Short mmCIF file of C-alpha atoms in Angstrom, two decimals:
data_model
loop_
_atom_site.label_atom_id
_atom_site.label_comp_id
_atom_site.label_asym_id
_atom_site.label_seq_id
_atom_site.Cartn_x
_atom_site.Cartn_y
_atom_site.Cartn_z
CA ALA E 16 -3.00 7.87 -16.07
CA GLN E 17 0.18 7.01 -14.24
CA SER E 18 1.80 3.59 -14.02
CA VAL E 19 4.68 1.97 -12.15
CA THR E 20 6.98 -0.79 -13.34
CA GLN E 21 9.09 -2.90 -11.06
CA LEU E 22 10.97 -5.14 -13.44
CA ASP E 23 12.41 -7.49 -10.84
CA SER E 24 9.88 -9.71 -9.12
CA GLN E 25 12.55 -11.18 -6.89
CA VAL E 26 16.06 -10.08 -5.92
CA PRO E 27 18.27 -12.53 -4.03
CA VAL E 28 21.27 -11.07 -2.25
CA PHE E 29 23.74 -12.11 0.42
CA GLU E 30 23.82 -10.43 3.79
CA GLU E 31 25.98 -7.27 3.95
CA ALA E 32 25.95 -6.92 0.17
CA PRO E 33 24.56 -3.79 -1.50
CA VAL E 34 21.22 -3.93 -3.25
CA GLU E 35 19.25 -1.87 -5.74
CA LEU E 36 15.54 -2.37 -6.41
CA ARG E 37 14.43 -0.80 -9.63
CA CYS E 38 11.34 1.31 -10.19
CA ASN E 39 10.27 3.18 -13.30
CA TYR E 40 7.16 5.24 -13.64
CA SER E 41 5.10 6.75 -16.41
CA SER E 42 3.06 9.91 -16.08
CA SER E 43 2.17 12.91 -18.21
CA VAL E 44 2.21 15.20 -15.19
CA SER E 45 4.40 15.65 -12.15
CA VAL E 46 4.17 13.00 -9.47
CA TYR E 47 5.11 12.12 -5.93
CA LEU E 48 6.97 8.84 -5.48
CA PHE E 49 7.01 6.40 -2.59
CA TRP E 50 8.65 3.18 -1.52
CA TYR E 51 6.82 0.91 0.92
CA VAL E 52 7.94 -2.30 2.61
CA GLN E 53 5.63 -5.16 3.52
CA TYR E 54 6.64 -7.92 5.90
CA PRO E 55 4.69 -11.22 5.74
CA ASN E 56 1.05 -10.88 6.76
CA GLN E 57 1.45 -7.22 7.59
CA GLY E 58 0.38 -3.92 6.13
CA LEU E 59 2.64 -1.46 4.34
CA GLN E 60 5.23 0.70 6.02
CA LEU E 61 6.55 3.82 4.35
CA LEU E 62 10.29 3.66 3.70
CA LEU E 63 10.72 7.01 2.01
CA LYS E 64 9.07 9.46 -0.33
CA TYR E 65 10.04 12.04 -2.93
CA LEU E 66 7.90 15.17 -3.07
CA SER E 67 10.28 17.82 -4.38
CA GLY E 68 13.74 19.27 -3.83
CA SER E 69 16.81 17.08 -3.51
CA THR E 70 16.63 14.09 -5.80
CA LEU E 71 18.38 11.87 -3.27
CA VAL E 72 15.97 10.85 -0.57
CA LYS E 73 16.96 9.07 2.61
CA GLY E 74 14.53 6.87 4.44
CA ILE E 75 14.29 4.52 7.36
CA ASN E 76 16.38 1.40 7.94
CA GLY E 77 19.30 2.76 5.92
CA PHE E 78 17.48 2.87 2.60
CA GLU E 79 17.74 5.68 0.10
CA ALA E 80 16.34 6.37 -3.35
CA GLU E 81 17.21 8.69 -6.17
CA PHE E 82 14.66 10.43 -8.34
CA ASN E 83 15.75 10.68 -11.96
CA LYS E 84 13.29 12.69 -13.98
CA SER E 85 14.96 12.15 -17.33
CA GLN E 86 14.92 8.39 -16.88
CA THR E 87 11.60 8.43 -15.01
CA SER E 88 13.13 6.24 -12.35
CA PHE E 89 13.11 6.05 -8.58
CA HIS E 90 15.44 3.19 -7.67
CA LEU E 91 15.80 2.07 -4.06
CA ARG E 92 19.24 1.30 -2.67
CA LYS E 93 20.88 0.06 0.49
CA PRO E 94 24.66 -0.24 0.82
CA SER E 95 24.57 -3.25 3.15
CA VAL E 96 21.52 -5.41 3.70
CA HIS E 97 20.54 -7.48 6.73
CA ILE E 98 18.58 -10.70 6.99
CA SER E 99 15.78 -8.65 8.51
CA ASP E 100 15.42 -6.68 5.26
CA THR E 101 13.85 -9.73 3.66
CA ALA E 102 10.41 -8.48 2.62
CA GLU E 103 8.30 -7.31 -0.29
CA TYR E 104 9.01 -3.79 -1.53
CA PHE E 105 6.49 -1.71 -3.42
CA CYS E 106 7.11 1.42 -5.42
CA ALA E 107 4.12 3.75 -5.74
CA VAL E 108 3.23 6.99 -7.47
CA THR E 109 0.55 9.59 -7.06
CA LEU E 110 -0.17 12.84 -8.86
CA ASN E 111 1.22 15.90 -7.14
CA SER E 112 -1.83 18.04 -7.80
CA GLY E 113 -4.80 17.75 -5.52
CA TYR E 114 -5.80 14.53 -3.87
CA SER E 115 -5.27 11.41 -5.91
CA THR E 116 -4.93 7.68 -5.37
CA LEU E 117 -1.73 5.67 -5.15
CA THR E 118 -0.72 3.48 -8.04
CA PHE E 119 1.49 0.58 -6.98
CA GLY E 120 4.03 -1.46 -8.83
CA LYS E 121 3.80 -5.24 -8.69
CA GLY E 122 6.40 -5.43 -5.96
CA THR E 123 9.89 -6.87 -5.60
CA MET E 124 10.67 -9.60 -3.13
CA LEU E 125 14.06 -9.00 -1.53
CA LEU E 126 15.55 -12.25 -0.28
CA VAL E 127 18.58 -11.83 1.95
CA SER E 128 20.52 -14.96 2.77
CA PRO E 129 23.47 -15.49 5.11
CA GLY Q 24 1.76 9.18 15.26
CA ALA Q 25 -0.38 8.31 12.22
CA VAL Q 26 -1.41 4.85 13.32
CA VAL Q 27 -4.12 2.89 11.56
CA SER Q 28 -5.60 -0.26 13.07
CA GLN Q 29 -7.72 -2.99 11.56
CA HIS Q 30 -9.98 -5.47 13.25
CA PRO Q 31 -10.03 -8.39 13.05
CA SER Q 32 -6.53 -9.29 11.94
CA TRP Q 33 -7.84 -12.57 10.59
CA VAL Q 34 -11.24 -14.16 10.18
CA ILE Q 35 -12.59 -17.46 8.93
CA CYS Q 36 -16.20 -17.61 7.87
CA LYS Q 37 -18.53 -19.98 6.10
CA SER Q 38 -19.67 -19.44 2.56
CA GLY Q 39 -22.81 -17.33 2.40
CA THR Q 40 -22.20 -15.37 5.58
CA SER Q 41 -21.20 -11.72 5.84
CA VAL Q 42 -18.04 -10.36 7.42
CA LYS Q 43 -17.34 -6.85 8.64
CA ILE Q 44 -13.82 -5.42 8.81
CA GLU Q 45 -13.08 -2.23 10.73
CA CYS Q 46 -10.43 0.33 9.95
CA ARG Q 47 -9.61 3.02 12.49
CA SER Q 48 -7.26 5.98 12.49
CA LEU Q 49 -6.06 6.14 16.08
CA ASP Q 50 -4.41 9.52 16.36
CA PHE Q 51 -5.57 11.60 13.44
CA GLN Q 52 -8.69 12.46 11.53
CA ALA Q 53 -9.01 10.56 8.30
CA THR Q 54 -11.18 12.43 5.85
CA THR Q 55 -10.40 9.81 3.24
CA MET Q 56 -9.91 6.09 3.66
CA PHE Q 57 -9.00 3.52 1.07
CA TRP Q 58 -9.65 -0.20 0.85
CA TYR Q 59 -7.27 -2.48 -0.97
CA ARG Q 60 -7.28 -6.16 -1.74
CA GLN Q 61 -4.12 -8.18 -2.10
CA PHE Q 62 -3.85 -11.68 -3.51
CA PRO Q 63 -0.87 -13.87 -2.58
CA LYS Q 64 2.39 -12.60 -4.00
CA GLN Q 65 0.66 -9.78 -5.83
CA SER Q 66 0.38 -6.06 -5.50
CA LEU Q 67 -2.36 -4.07 -3.83
CA MET Q 68 -5.50 -3.51 -5.83
CA LEU Q 69 -7.54 -0.46 -4.89
CA MET Q 70 -11.14 -1.44 -4.31
CA ALA Q 71 -12.70 1.83 -3.23
CA THR Q 72 -12.14 5.28 -1.82
CA SER Q 73 -14.39 6.54 0.94
CA ASN Q 74 -14.80 10.05 2.19
CA GLU Q 75 -16.33 10.70 5.57
CA GLY Q 76 -20.04 11.23 5.34
CA SER Q 77 -20.42 10.38 1.69
CA LYS Q 78 -20.79 7.30 -0.48
CA ALA Q 79 -17.70 5.38 -1.42
CA THR Q 80 -16.26 5.53 -4.90
CA TYR Q 81 -15.62 2.04 -6.22
CA GLU Q 82 -13.01 1.08 -8.76
CA GLN Q 83 -14.08 -0.51 -11.99
CA GLY Q 84 -14.93 -4.16 -11.59
CA VAL Q 85 -15.57 -4.01 -7.84
CA GLU Q 86 -19.12 -4.98 -6.89
CA LYS Q 87 -20.48 -2.26 -4.63
CA ASP Q 88 -23.34 -4.45 -3.46
CA LYS Q 89 -20.95 -7.15 -2.39
CA PHE Q 90 -18.35 -4.95 -0.74
CA LEU Q 91 -20.24 -2.45 1.38
CA ILE Q 92 -18.18 0.44 2.65
CA ASN Q 93 -19.24 2.84 5.36
CA HIS Q 94 -17.23 5.85 6.54
CA ALA Q 95 -19.50 7.30 9.18
CA SER Q 96 -16.89 9.12 11.22
CA LEU Q 97 -13.49 10.72 10.79
CA THR Q 98 -11.80 7.80 12.49
CA LEU Q 99 -13.72 4.75 11.35
CA SER Q 100 -14.46 3.04 8.07
CA THR Q 101 -15.92 -0.43 7.68
CA LEU Q 102 -15.85 -2.93 4.85
CA THR Q 103 -18.56 -5.57 4.85
CA VAL Q 104 -18.16 -8.54 2.55
CA THR Q 105 -21.71 -9.74 1.98
CA SER Q 106 -22.57 -13.34 1.16
CA ALA Q 107 -18.92 -14.26 1.12
CA HIS Q 108 -17.64 -17.03 -1.14
CA PRO Q 109 -14.28 -18.79 -1.27
CA GLU Q 110 -13.13 -16.54 -4.11
CA ASP Q 111 -13.45 -13.58 -1.72
CA SER Q 112 -10.67 -15.05 0.41
CA SER Q 113 -7.89 -12.52 0.38
CA PHE Q 114 -5.84 -10.04 2.39
CA TYR Q 115 -7.72 -6.78 2.83
CA ILE Q 116 -5.77 -3.65 3.72
CA CYS Q 117 -7.11 -0.23 4.54
CA SER Q 118 -5.28 3.06 4.50
CA ALA Q 119 -6.16 6.53 5.68
CA ARG Q 120 -5.17 10.01 4.67
CA ASP Q 121 -4.76 12.71 7.29
CA GLY Q 122 -7.24 15.41 6.42
CA THR Q 123 -5.38 18.08 8.37
CA SER Q 124 -2.02 17.69 6.68
CA GLY Q 125 -3.04 19.34 3.45
CA ILE Q 126 -2.44 17.95 0.04
CA VAL Q 127 1.34 17.84 0.18
CA GLY Q 128 2.48 14.31 -0.39
CA ASN Q 129 -0.96 12.74 -0.42
CA GLU Q 130 0.53 10.33 2.07
CA GLN Q 131 -1.54 7.35 3.14
CA TYR Q 132 -1.06 5.43 6.36
CA PHE Q 133 -1.73 1.73 6.12
CA GLY Q 134 -3.39 -0.66 8.50
CA PRO Q 135 -1.90 -4.08 9.28
CA GLY Q 136 -4.39 -5.92 7.10
CA THR Q 137 -7.11 -8.52 7.63
CA ARG Q 138 -6.76 -12.05 6.34
CA LEU Q 139 -10.19 -13.35 5.25
CA THR Q 140 -10.67 -17.04 4.59
CA VAL Q 141 -14.05 -18.22 3.35
CA THR Q 142 -14.67 -21.96 3.65
#
């Protein structure tokens, strides 16, 4: 079975500073990887996904992530954050063969202050 | 495209009553829908997977008689919390997978969630 680890439960950062949210996964087979954002009392919105090909994936709102197979990581980055980026971020993984369910990490709360 | 709605967005009910939550895919056919539960400041916990026209598959530890799931059409799934108790208070989120997009990505589209409070 696959698993996802988000080591940081909370990441405080100042506005316009860069940020990296860490995600590591464990799986015995190949996977697809996702980052979702959740604003308070809302559902999840897909930021970006890695299926195959280029290991650097660009998503919405200026976010990008890099798939590193050797380190089994899929860290999310943004070069300059805004107050509006304050939200919960979830990394998720699913098997890349057939239909399978999503396995989520515990989430990282990004707190952007002025 | 790929919009999923949930109704109601929030509900307060008395202990012992039943509550039905609807999940609709508005612009695509969802052969598979998922129901998640999320406690405050925690991740999403998958409760069950439902395929249109068949019985839902529940995750271990989820009471199928308490959380009734129906997926009668390609655009609608419902979750009924029967005889609700305060411990059932939570944020319930559904998601749907587009059955016409093939298996690439296995992408799920999420609804906005329903906040259930049982008093």
